[in-house]
Every structure is written in structure tokens, then in C-alpha cells.
XYZ file of C-alpha atoms in Angstrom:
336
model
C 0.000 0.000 0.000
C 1.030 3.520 -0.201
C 1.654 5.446 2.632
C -0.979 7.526 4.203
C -1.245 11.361 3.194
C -1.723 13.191 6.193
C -3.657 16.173 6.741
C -4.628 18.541 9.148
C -8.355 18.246 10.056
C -10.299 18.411 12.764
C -11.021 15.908 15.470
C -13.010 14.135 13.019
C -10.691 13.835 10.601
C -7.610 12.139 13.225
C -10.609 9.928 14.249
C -11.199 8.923 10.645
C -7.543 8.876 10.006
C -6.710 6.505 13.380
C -9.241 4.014 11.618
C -7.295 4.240 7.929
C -4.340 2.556 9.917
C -6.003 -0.050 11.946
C -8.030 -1.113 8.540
C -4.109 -1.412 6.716
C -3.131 -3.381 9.319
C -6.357 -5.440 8.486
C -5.818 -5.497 5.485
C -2.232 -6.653 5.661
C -3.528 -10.175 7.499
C -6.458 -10.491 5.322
C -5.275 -13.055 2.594
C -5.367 -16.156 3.228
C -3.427 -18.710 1.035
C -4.144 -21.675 3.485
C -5.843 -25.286 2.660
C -6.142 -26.565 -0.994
C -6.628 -23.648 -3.233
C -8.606 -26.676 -5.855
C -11.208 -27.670 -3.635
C -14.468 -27.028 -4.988
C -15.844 -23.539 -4.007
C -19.289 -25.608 -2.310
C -17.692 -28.765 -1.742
C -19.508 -30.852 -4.370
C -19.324 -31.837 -8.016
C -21.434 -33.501 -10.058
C -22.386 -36.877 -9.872
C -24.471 -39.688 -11.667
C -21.723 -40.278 -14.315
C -17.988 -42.079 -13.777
C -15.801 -39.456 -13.551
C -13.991 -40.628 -16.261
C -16.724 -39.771 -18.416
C -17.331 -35.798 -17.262
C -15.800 -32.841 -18.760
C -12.906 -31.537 -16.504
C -13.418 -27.847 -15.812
C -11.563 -25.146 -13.945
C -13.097 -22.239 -13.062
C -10.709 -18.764 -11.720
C -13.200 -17.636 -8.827
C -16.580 -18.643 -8.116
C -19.455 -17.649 -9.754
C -17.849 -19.030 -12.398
C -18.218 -22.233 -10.520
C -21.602 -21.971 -9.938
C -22.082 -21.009 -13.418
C -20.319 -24.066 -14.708
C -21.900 -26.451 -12.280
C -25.735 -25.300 -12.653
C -25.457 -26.169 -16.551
C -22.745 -28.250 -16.602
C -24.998 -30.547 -14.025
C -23.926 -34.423 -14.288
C -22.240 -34.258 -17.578
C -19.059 -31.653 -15.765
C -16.517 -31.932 -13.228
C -15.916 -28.590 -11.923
C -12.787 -27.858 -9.800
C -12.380 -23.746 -8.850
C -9.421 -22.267 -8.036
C -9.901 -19.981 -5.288
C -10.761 -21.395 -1.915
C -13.993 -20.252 0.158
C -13.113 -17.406 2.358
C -10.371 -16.029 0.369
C -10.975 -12.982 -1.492
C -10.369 -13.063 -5.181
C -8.155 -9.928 -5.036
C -6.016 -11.281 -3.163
C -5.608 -14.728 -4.302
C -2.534 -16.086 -6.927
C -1.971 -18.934 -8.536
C 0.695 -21.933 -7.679
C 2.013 -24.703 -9.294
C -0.622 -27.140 -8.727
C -3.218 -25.044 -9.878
C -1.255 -24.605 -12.873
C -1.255 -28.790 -12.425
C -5.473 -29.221 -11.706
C -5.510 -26.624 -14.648
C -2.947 -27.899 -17.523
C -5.267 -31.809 -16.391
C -8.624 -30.053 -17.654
C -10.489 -29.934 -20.796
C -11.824 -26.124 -19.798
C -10.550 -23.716 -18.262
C -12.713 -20.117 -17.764
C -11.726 -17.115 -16.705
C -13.742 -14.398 -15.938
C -11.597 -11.324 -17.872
C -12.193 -7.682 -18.087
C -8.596 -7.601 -16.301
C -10.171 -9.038 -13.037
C -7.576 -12.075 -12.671
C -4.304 -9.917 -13.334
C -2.389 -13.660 -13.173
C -3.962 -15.153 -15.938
C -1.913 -14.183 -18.924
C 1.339 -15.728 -16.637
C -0.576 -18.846 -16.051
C -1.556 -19.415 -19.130
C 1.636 -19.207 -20.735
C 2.743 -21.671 -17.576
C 0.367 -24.249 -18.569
C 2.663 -27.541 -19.374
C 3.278 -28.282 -22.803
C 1.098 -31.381 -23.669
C -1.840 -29.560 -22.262
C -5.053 -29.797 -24.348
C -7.053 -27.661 -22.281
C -9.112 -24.767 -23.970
C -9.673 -21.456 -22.115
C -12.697 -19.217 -22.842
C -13.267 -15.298 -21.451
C -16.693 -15.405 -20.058
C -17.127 -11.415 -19.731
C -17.030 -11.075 -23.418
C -19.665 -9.459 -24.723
C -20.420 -7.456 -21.496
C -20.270 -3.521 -22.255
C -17.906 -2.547 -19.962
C -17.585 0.378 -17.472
C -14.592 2.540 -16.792
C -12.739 1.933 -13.592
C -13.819 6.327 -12.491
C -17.513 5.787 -13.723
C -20.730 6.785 -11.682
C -17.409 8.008 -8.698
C -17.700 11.191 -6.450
C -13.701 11.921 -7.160
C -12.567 10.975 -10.339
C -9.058 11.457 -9.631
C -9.035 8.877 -6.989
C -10.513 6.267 -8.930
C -8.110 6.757 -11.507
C -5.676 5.807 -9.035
C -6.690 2.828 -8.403
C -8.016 1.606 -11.492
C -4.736 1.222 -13.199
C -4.382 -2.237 -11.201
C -7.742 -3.596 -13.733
C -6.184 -1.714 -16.841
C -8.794 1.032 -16.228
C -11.564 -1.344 -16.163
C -14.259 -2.438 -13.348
C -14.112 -5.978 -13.711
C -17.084 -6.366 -11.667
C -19.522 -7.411 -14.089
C -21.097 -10.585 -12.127
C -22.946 -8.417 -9.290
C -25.485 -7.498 -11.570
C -28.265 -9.651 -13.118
C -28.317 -8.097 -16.490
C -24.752 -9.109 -16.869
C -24.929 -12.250 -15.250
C -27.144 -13.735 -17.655
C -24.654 -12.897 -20.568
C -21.866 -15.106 -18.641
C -24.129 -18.157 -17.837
C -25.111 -17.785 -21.595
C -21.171 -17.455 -21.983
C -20.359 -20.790 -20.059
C -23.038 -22.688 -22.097
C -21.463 -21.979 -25.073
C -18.437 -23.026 -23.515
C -19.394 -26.756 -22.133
C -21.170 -27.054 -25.964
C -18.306 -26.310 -28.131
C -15.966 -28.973 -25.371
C -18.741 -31.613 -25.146
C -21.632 -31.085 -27.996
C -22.589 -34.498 -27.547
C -24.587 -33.502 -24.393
C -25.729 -30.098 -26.032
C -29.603 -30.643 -25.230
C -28.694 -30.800 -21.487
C -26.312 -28.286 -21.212
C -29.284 -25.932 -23.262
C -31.710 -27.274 -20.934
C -29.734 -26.405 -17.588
C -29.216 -23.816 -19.039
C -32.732 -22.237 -19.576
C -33.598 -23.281 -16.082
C -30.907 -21.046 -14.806
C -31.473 -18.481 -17.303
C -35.284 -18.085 -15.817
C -34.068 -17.722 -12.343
C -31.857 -15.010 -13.312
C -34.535 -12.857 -15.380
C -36.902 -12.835 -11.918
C -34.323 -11.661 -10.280
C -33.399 -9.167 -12.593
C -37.224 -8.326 -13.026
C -37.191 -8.267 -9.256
C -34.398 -6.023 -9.086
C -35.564 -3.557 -11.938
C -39.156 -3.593 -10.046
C -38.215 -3.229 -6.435
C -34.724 -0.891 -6.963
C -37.139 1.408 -9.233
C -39.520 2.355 -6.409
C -36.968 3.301 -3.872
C -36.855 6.971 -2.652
C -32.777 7.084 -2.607
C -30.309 6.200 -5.386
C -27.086 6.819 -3.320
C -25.970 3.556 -2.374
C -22.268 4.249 0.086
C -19.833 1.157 -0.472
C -16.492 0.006 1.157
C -15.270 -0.790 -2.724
C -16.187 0.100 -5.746
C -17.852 -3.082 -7.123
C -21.206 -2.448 -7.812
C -21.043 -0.268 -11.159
C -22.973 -2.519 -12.862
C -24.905 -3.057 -10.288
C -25.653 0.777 -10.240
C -25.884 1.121 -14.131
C -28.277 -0.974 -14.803
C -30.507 -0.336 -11.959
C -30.488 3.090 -11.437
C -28.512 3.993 -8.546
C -25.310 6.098 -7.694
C -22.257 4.359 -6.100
C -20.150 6.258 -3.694
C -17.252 4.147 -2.580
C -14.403 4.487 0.082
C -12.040 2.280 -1.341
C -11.330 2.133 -5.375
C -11.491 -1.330 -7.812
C -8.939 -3.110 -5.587
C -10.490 -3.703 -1.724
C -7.733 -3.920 -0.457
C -7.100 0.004 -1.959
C -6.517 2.768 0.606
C -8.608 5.940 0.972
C -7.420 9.711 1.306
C -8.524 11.574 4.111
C -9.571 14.176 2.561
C -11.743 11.362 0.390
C -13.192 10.342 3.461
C -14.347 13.802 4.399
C -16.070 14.073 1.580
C -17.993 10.954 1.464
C -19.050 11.880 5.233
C -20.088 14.707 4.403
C -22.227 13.149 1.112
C -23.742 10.938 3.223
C -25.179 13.860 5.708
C -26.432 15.591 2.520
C -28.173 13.337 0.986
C -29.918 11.688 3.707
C -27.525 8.087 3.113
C -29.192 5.469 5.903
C -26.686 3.092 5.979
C -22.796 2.716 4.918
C -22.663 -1.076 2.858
C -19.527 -3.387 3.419
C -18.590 -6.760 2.301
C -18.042 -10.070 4.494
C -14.195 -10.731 2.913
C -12.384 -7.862 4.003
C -12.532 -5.676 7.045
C -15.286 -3.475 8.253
C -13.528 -0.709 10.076
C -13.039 1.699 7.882
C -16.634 1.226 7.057
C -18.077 1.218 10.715
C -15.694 4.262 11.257
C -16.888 6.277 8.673
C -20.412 5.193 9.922
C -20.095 6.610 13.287
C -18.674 9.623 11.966
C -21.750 10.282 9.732
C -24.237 8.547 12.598
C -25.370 6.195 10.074
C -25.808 2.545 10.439
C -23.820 -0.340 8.408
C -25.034 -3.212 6.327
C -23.331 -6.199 4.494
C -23.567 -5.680 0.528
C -21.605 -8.796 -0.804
C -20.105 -8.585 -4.220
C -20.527 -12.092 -4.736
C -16.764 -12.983 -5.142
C -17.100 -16.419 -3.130
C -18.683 -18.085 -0.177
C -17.279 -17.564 2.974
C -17.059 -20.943 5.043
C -20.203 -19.941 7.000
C -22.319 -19.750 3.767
C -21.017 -22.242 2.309
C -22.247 -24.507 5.485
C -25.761 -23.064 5.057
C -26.062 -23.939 1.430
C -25.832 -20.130 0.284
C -25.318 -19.851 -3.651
C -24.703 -17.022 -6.023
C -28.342 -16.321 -6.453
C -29.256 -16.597 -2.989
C -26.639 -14.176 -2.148
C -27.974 -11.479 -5.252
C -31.989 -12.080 -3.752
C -30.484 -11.442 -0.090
C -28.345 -8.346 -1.412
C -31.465 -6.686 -3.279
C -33.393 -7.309 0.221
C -30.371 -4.993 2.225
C -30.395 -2.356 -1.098
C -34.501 -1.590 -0.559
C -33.916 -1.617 3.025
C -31.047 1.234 3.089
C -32.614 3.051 0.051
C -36.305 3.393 1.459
């Protein structure tokens, strides 16, 4: 991380600025490289066929996985990289995964400069490999790492680190529907001899996805506030396509560290315009967050950007969509 620019401020401002440092330090012991980095982001693979007989595939983080295992169903093996609990930011590859994934008949990647590894391990794959990768954000219009920001110039600091992209497509329903469509055409063009079930999984996953888009669209649309206050910026999409205005302390990166005088701002933002609630995310730390909270005597609220399951969720069965219903629940809550 950089180091911290100091200013003088108020009270306020050394309060805010005493939390900045306790969330580094946070930060600092937040990734977590432990336990097998292949194990299955749920704990479960398909089943009904040998194994012998499924199509192999890796997935980079996931809702990927879930992607991949909803219409892959029997017919696919699916093995994702990134461990429950770890955030995807923070995670890189080793040589076994470069093993599990050089093994594979698939290997898909989300893109959009989220996994900053991948051209490495790609090029690391052994030799003899047959595996095919796909992009699964193609086809996504993207947004600019600054867009729908209060401070521009911060967010182009920290968007350098996605090649001036927000990678964050998968929050949002619209876009997630574009990457299951993505995967199917993926498993089709590896394994076309299962084709009718991969199209039928498919549409079954397709129609959960439109009522919860149609849910979002309905419910987001009748809310009195469009400012939603984040801990990183990873709800663009999110905000684009439903309406709203993200504010965020931290940039692309979670992980990125906020100005003071950024801070300031946002506090004062959130007196303005009559913000209810400060949102923060379950895989990094909350003080900066709860700090800034306090400051603006607001309250705090979990919205997750649906990077992976942390081990508590994945214990209670949690998936990617239950996840997007339970964060449109917390958005009509705080924007009422």
C-alpha cells in the first residue's frame, strides 16, 4: 500500500484517520493462502456419471463455478481455483493449480482484467496440455474503472491495477445472464454431444436469473434514494443498470486505501443526501466502514459482491443467487 497522506483536520478527521491505519493493518492479514486452493468452491461436483466420463473444468473464482456447475450438471466436473473465504483480489496462482488446470479440458476465466495472473498462467500451462480457455465477460459492455465516482481522480488511481476497467460485471443480473449464456457456449463447443442438457440447464438457470433481474428492476425502481455508500467500488454494474449512484471508500482493488480528505467528503455526502446506511462486504474488514459510519451517525449493512462463499455460507447452502436475492433485500432496506 502507499503510505498515508496526512492532513490537518479536525477531530473528526484524526478519528477517521486513526481508523485508515487499523483497517491497513487489516488489510495486511487479510489473505489467506491456506488449505487446498482446488477444492471445490461448495464442496460438491457432479455426480451420476464415472468421472472418467465428465468434462474436466476449472473455473478462476466462483461464480464461475456456480455457473459451470448449474449447466454443466452431471455431464461436468468442476474444480475452482480460489478457496472459500479467500478474497479473489487477493488470491494467486501456484504450481498445482497450474497442475489441476494444464489436467482439464476447460478452463474459464472471468476477464475484463479481473484475474491480473492469468496471462502468466496461461503461458505456464505444461506443454502437452489440451485444455481450452474461454473469457466469459465477453460481450459485457464494460464500465470505466472512475464511472458513476464522487472523485474521479481517486478512482483513476486505483483503477490502473484492472487496466482502467471495473471488472465487476457478475454483481449485476443483467450481466450475469450474458456469462451463464457465456459458459453454455463453452461446455457445448468442449462436449456437444450432451448439447440438449447443457441448453436445458441452461434455460432453467437463465429463468431464475430474469426474476431476479425483473425483481431487481421492479423493487430498486420504487426506492426513494439512489445513493448507495460502499467500502469498494464493485457495484457499477450493479448501479448502471438499476439506477442507482455508487459512492465508494475504497477504489477497484479492496484492499485500496482511501485519502482523508476522500473520506471527508464521502461523510459529508452521506449527511447531505440523507444516506441510511454505509454497505460493506463479508471478505475484508469493516472498520473503515463502521468508522466512517459513526462519523456520519449512520448505520452499516453487508452488501456482498458475490466474489465467493465464505465458510459460514457455504455450510448453510448459500449460492450465487441466494446471495444477489439477499443483497437486493439490504439495497430496498437502506434506500427506502
Amino acid at each position: 500500500m502507499n503510505r498515508l497522506k496526512l492532513l490537518t483536520r479536525p477531530m473528526a478527521l484524526s478519528f477517521l484517520l486513526s481508523a485508515m491505519l487499523l483497517f491497513a493493518a487489516a488489510c495486511g492479514n487479510n489473505t489467506n493462502h491456506s488449505g487446498s486452493s482446488n477444492q471445490p468452491a461448495n464442496g460438491s461436483t457432479g455426480t451420476g456419471q464415472a468421472e472418467g466420463k465428465q468434462v474436466s473444468v476449472v473455473t478462476s473464482f466462483y461464480p464461475l463455478y456456480f455457473l459451470a456447475s448449474e449447466i454443466g450438471g452431471d455431464h461436468v466436473k468442476a474444480v475452482n481455483l480460489v478457496a472459500s473465504g479467500v478474497e479473489p483480489h487477493d488470491w494467486t496462482p501456484k504450481s498445482r493449480d497450474l497442475d489441476t488446470a494444464s489436467k482439464a479440458q476447460l478452463f474459464l476465466y472471468h476477464g475484463a482484467g479481473l484475474e491480473g495472473w492469468v496471462d502468466g498462467f496461461l503461458k505456464g500451462l505444461s506443454k502437452d496440455s489440451k485444455v481450452v480457455t474461454k473469457e466469459i465477460s465477453k460481450g459485457i459492455p464494460l464500465i470505466e474503472g472512475n464511472e458513476d465516482e464522487h472523485e474521479e481522480e481517486h478512482a483513476d488511481e486505483e483503477s490502473h491495477e484492472h487496466g482502467g476497467l471495473d471488472p465487476h460485471t457478475w454483481v449485476s443480473p443483467k450481466s450475469a445472464l450474458t456469462l451463464a449464456e457465456n459458459v453454455k457456449n463453452s461446455l457445448i463447443e468442449a462436449d456437444s454431444a450432451n448439447q440438449a442438457d447443457y441448453e436445458k440447464n441452461y434455460e432453467a438457470l437463465k429463468g431464475k436469473l430474469e426474476a431476479i433481474d425483473a425483481d431487481y428492476t421492479a423493487k430498486l425502481a420504487q426506492t426513494s434514494n439512489k445513493n448507495i455508500v460502499t467500502s469498494h467500488q464493485a457495484f457499477g454494474y450493479l448501479a448502471r443498470d438499476y439506477g442507482l449512484k455508487q459512492i465508494s471508500i475504497m477504489g477497484l482493488s479492496p484492499d485500496a486505501e482511501p485519502r482523508a480528505q476522500d473520506l471527508l467528503k464521502i461523510a459529508k455526502f452521506v449527511k447531505a443526501n440523507d444516506v441510511k446506511y454505509i454497505f460493506f462486504e463479508e471478505l475484508v474488514s469493516d472498520q473503515l466502514a463502521k468508522t466512517l459510519a459513526g462519523e456520519a451517525d449512520v448505520e452499516t449493512m453487508v452488501l456482498n459482491p458475490l466474489e465467493g462463499l465464505t465458510p459460514d455460507q457455504e455450510k448453510a447452502g448459500d449460492t450465487y443467487l441466494t446471495l444477489m436475492e439477499r443483497n437486493l433485500q439490504n439495497l430496498v432496506q437502506a434506500l427506502q
